[in-house]
Structures are given as structure tokens and as C-alpha cells.
Tab-separated table of C-alpha atoms and ligand atoms in Angstrom:
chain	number	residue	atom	x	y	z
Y	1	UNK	CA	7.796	-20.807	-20.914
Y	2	UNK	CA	6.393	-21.351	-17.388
Y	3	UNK	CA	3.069	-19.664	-17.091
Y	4	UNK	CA	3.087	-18.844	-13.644
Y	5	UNK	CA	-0.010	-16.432	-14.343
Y	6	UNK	CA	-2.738	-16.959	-16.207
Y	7	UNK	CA	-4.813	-14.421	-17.647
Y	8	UNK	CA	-8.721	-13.927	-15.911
Y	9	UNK	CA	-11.650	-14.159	-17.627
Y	10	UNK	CA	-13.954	-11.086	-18.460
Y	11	UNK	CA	-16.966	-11.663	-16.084
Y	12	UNK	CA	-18.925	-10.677	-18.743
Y	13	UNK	CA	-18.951	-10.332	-22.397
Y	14	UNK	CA	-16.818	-7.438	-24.771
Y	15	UNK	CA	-20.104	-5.480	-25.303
Y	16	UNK	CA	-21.615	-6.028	-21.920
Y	17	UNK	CA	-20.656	-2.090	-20.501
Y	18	UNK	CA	-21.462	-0.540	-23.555
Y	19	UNK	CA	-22.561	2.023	-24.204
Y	20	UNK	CA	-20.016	3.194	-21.574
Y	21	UNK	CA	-16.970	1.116	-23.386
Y	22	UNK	CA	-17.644	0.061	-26.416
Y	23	UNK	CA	-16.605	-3.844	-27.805
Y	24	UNK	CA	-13.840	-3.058	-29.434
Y	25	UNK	CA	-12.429	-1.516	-26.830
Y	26	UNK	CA	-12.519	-3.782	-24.423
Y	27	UNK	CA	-11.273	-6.684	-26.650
Y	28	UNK	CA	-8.187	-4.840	-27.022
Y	29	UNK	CA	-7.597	-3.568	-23.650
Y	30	UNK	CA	-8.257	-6.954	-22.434
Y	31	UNK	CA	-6.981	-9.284	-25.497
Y	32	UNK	CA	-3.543	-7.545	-26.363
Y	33	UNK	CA	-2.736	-4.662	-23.079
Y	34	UNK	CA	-4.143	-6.964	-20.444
Y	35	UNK	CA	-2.002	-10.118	-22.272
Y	36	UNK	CA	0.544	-8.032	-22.936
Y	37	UNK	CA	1.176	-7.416	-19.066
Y	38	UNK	CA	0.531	-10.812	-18.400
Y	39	UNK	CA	2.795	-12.566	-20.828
Y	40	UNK	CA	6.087	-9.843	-19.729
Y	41	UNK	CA	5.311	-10.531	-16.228
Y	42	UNK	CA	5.497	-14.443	-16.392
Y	43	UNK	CA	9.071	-13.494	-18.551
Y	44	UNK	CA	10.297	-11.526	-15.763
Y	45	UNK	CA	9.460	-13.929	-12.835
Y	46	UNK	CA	10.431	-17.087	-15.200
Y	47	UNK	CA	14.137	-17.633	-13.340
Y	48	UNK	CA	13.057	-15.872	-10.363
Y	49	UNK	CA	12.377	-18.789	-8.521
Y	50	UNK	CA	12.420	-17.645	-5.134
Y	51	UNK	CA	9.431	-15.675	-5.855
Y	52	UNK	CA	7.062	-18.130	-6.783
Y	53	UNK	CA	5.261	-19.120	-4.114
Y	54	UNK	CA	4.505	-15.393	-3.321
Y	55	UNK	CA	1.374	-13.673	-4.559
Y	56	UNK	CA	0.833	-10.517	-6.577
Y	57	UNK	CA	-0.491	-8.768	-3.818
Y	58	UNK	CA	2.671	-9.541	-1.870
Y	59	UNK	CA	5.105	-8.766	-4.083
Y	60	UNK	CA	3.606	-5.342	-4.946
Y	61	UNK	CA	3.616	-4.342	-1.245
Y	62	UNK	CA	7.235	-5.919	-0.560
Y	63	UNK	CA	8.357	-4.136	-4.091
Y	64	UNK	CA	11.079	-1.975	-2.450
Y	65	UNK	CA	12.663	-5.475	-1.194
Y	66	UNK	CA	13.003	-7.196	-4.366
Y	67	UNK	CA	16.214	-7.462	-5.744
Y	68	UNK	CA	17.061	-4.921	-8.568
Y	69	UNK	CA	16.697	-7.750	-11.450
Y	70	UNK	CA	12.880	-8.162	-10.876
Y	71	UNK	CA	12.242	-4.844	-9.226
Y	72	UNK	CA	11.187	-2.885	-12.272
Y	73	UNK	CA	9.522	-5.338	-13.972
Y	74	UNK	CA	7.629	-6.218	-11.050
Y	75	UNK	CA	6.472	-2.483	-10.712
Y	76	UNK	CA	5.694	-2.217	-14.164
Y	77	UNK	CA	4.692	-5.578	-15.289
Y	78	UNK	CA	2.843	-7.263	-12.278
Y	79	UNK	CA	0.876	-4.106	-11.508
Y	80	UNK	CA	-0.139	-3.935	-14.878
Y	81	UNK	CA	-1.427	-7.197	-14.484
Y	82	UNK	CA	-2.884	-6.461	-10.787
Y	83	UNK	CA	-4.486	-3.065	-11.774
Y	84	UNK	CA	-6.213	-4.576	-14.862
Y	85	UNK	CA	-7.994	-7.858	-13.244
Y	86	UNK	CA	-9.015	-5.242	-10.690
Y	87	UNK	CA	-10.751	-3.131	-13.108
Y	88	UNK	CA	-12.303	-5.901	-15.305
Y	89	UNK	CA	-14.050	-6.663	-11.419
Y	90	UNK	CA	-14.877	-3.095	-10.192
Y	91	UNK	CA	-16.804	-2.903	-13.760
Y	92	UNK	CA	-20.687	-4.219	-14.069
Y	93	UNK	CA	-23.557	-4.270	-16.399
Y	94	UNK	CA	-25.407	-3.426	-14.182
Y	95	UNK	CA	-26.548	-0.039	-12.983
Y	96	UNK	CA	-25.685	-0.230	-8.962
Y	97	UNK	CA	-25.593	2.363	-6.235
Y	98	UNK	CA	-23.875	1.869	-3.226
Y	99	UNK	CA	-25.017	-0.064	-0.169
Y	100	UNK	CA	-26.403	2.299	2.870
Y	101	UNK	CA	-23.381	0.786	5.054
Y	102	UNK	CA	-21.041	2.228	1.832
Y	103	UNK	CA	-22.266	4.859	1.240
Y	104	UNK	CA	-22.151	6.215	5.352
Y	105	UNK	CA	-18.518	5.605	5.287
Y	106	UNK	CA	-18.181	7.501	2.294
Y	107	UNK	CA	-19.944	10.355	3.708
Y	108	UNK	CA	-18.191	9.600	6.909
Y	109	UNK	CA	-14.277	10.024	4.950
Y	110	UNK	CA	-15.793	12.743	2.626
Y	111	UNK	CA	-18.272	14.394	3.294
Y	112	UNK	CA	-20.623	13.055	1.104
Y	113	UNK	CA	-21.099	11.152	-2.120
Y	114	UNK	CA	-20.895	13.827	-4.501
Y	115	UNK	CA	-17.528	15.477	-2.628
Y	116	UNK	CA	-15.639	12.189	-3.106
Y	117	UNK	CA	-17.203	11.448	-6.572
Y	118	UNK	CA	-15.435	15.178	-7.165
Y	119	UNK	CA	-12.360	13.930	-5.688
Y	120	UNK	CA	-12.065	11.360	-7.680
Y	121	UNK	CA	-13.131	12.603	-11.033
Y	122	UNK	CA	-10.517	15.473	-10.377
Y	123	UNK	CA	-7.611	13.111	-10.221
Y	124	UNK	CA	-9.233	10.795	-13.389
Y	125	UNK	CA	-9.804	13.880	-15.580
Y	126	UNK	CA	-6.971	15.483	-14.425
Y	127	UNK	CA	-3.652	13.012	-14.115
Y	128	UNK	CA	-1.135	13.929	-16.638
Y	129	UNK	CA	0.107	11.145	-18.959
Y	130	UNK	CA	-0.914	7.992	-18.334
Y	131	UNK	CA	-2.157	6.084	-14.446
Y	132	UNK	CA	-5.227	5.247	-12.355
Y	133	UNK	CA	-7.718	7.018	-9.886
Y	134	UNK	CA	-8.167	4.894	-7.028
Y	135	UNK	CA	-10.887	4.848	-4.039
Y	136	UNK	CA	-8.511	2.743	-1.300
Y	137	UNK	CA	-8.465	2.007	2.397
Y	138	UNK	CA	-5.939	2.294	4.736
Y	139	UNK	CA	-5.548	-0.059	7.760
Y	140	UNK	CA	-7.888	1.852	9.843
Y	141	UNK	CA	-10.231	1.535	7.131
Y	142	UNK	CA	-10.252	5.021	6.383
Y	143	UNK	CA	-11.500	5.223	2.265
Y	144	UNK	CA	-8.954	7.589	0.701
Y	145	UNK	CA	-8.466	8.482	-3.119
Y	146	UNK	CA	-5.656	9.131	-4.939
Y	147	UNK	CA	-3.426	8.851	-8.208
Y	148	UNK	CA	-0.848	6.706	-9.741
Y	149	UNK	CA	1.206	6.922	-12.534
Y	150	UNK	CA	1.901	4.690	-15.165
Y	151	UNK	CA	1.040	0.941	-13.592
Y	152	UNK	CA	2.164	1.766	-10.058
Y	153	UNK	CA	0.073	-0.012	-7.219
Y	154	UNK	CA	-1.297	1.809	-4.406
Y	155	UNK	CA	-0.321	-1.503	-2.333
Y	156	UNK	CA	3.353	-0.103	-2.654
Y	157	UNK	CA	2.534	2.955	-0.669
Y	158	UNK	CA	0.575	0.778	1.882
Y	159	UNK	CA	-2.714	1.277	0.752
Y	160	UNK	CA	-5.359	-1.435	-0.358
Y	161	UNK	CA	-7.026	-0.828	-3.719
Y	162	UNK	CA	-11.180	-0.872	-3.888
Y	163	UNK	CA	-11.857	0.955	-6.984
Y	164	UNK	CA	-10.215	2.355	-10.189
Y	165	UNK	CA	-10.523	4.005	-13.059
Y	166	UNK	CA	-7.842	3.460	-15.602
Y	167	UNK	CA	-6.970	6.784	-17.753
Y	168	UNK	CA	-4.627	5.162	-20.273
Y	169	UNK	CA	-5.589	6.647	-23.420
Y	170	UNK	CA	-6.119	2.789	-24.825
Y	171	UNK	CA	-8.894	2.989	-21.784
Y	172	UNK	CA	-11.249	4.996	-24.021
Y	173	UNK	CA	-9.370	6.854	-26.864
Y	174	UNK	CA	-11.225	4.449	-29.828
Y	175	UNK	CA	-14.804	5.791	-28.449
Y	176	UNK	CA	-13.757	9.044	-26.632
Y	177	UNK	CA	-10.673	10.229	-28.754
Y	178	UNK	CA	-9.291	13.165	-26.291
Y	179	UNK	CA	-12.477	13.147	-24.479
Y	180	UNK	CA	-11.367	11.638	-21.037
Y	181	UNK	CA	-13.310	14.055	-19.330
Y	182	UNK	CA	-16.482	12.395	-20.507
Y	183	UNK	CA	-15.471	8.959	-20.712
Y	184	UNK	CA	-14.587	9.219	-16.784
Y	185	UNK	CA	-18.215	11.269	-16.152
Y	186	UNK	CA	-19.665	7.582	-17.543
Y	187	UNK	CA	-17.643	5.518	-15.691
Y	188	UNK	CA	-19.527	5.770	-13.056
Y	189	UNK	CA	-23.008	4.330	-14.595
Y	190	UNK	CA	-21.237	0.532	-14.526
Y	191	UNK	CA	-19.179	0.819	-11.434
Y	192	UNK	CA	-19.797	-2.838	-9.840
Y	193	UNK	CA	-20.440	-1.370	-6.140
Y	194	UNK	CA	-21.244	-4.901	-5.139
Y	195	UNK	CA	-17.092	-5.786	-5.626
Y	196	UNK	CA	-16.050	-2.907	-4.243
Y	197	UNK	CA	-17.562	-3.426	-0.625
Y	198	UNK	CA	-16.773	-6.784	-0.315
Y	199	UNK	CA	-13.065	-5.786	-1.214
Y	200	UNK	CA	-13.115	-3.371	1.873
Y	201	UNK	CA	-14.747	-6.335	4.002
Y	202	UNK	CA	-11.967	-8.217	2.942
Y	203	UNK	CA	-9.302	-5.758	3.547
Y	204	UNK	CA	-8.226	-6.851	7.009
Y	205	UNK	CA	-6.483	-10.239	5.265
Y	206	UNK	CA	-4.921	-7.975	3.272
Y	207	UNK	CA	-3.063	-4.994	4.609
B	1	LIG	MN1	-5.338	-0.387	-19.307
């Protein structure tokens, strides 16, 4: 097979973010779902030719335009894929707070930290079946946060992706069981803040 993608590394080890996510955890999320989405989305794309030369990013925000033999796989597949190396990046070791430039457009778009971190645990604890919170930017760079289902990419709906939380039960159901509540409560003591804002610097390149 023609491995068109190759899997990311971790930038850091299984039990760096415990005791957030424990080891286990993130050795399967990351050795067999992350892989998983990997390996199907290199199958889909293998006699797709055309579609090489394209990035991930681009063929999420073009999905509508792909021809029906790709389309769903794409969706499914490549955001899988796209959503997960995001996460593995938005997630640090380290205990960080959000720059004073950050954090005055946050309380510029809502309000104030604590209002958006509301926002957004609403739609993580909330969300029925399985999807993502996101914290994303429009063009204007306005910060906005919202929900997905399943593996759907908030670059479909025109929107570029800073942060996420991923509420898949095989996110935190070995640790947590049917706590997601609490699991998304910790989430935020290993958010990599650092990522995030240079993701919105970088935006403009990319919507
Ligand atoms: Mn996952």
C-alpha cells in the first residue's frame, strides 16, 4: 500500500498528561484509534490520485466537492486523522495559562474566561454520542466554539480549528468510565495554550 500519511509522533510520552489521561489510555487512543484512522484514510485515497498533491486541510474544507467515491471516507477517515494530530498538539505537560494577548480576545468574543470555559464545557459534557468541542476562528478572527459530531471538521463549515476536546468515550472511558463530566473539568489543567495561539497567528494562511 502507498502510505500517503504517516502517523505523528506523541510530543511527549504515554504517561506524560497523567494524572489527567492516564498511559493506557493514551497508547490506545493513539496506537490503535489514531492508526486506525490513519491506515483507512491512506486505503481510501490509495487510487485517488488526483488528490494527492492536496493537503488534509484542503480537502476537509473542499469536502462538499469531492466526488462521491472519496467523499465519505474523507469526512470520516481524514478528519479522524486531522482532529486527532490536533489534539495530541493542543495537549501539554505542562500547566499553562493563556497569554495576556489570548486571553483579551477571549474576553473580547466572550465575555470573559470563565463564560467561554462554560461554553465550552457545556458542549464537551453535553454532546450526545460521540464528537469534539472546539474553540475556532473565523476569518475575521472572531474565536467561536462549537460541536461536531462523530469526526466531522469544523474546516467543512469554514471555520479554523484552535482547540479541542475529544468526547469519544475511548477519550477517557478506561479512567473515567461514564464520568465525562469530570474528565472534561481536567482537561483543562494540560491544555497546551502555547499551540493554540500560534494556531490563531497562523490562521490567515489558512482560511
Ligand atoms: Mn479519539
Amino acid at each position: 500500500m502507498h502510505y500517503l500519511y504517516l502517523m505523528i509522533n506523541l510530543p511527549y510520552a504515554f504517561d506524560a498528561l497523567e494524572p489527567v489521561i492516564d498511559k493506557q489510555t493514551m497508547e490506545i487512543h493513539y496506537g490503535k484509534h489514531y492508526k486506525g484512522y490513519v491506515d483507512k484514510l491512506n486505503q481510501v485515497l490509495e487510487s485517488a490520485t488526483e488528490f494527492h498533491q492536496k493537503s488534509l486541510e484542503e480537502l476537509l474544507r473542499d469536502l462538499d466537492s469531492l466526488p462521491t467515491s472519496i467523499h465519505d471516507g474523507v469526512r470520516d477517515f481524514g478528519g479522524g486523522v486531522y482532529n486527532h494530530e490536533l489534539f495530541w498538539q493542543v495537549m501539554s505537560p505542562e500547566n499553562q495559562k493563556p497569554s495576556d494577548d489570548f486571553m483579551k480576545k477571549i474576553d473580547r468574543d466572550f465575555g470573559s474566561f470563565d463564560s467561554f470555559k462554560e461554553s465550552m464545557n457545556k458542549i464537551a459534557k453535553t454532546l450526545f454520542g460521540s464528537g469534539w468541542a472546539w474553540l475556532c476562528t473565523d476569518k475575521g478572527g472572531n474565536l467561536i466554539v462549537m460541536g461536531t459530531k462523530n469526526q466531522d471538521s469544523p474546516l467543512t463549515e469554514g471555520l479554523y480549528p484552535l482547540l479541542c476536546i475529544d468526547v469519544w468515550e475511548h477519550a477517557y472511558y478506561l479512567k473515567y468510565q461514564n464520568r465525562r463530566p469530570e474528565f472534561v473539568d481536567n482537561f483543562w489543567d494540560i491544555i497546551n495554550w502555547r499551540y493554540v495561539e500560534k494556531r490563531y497567528e497562523n490562521r490567515k494562511n489558512n482560511i
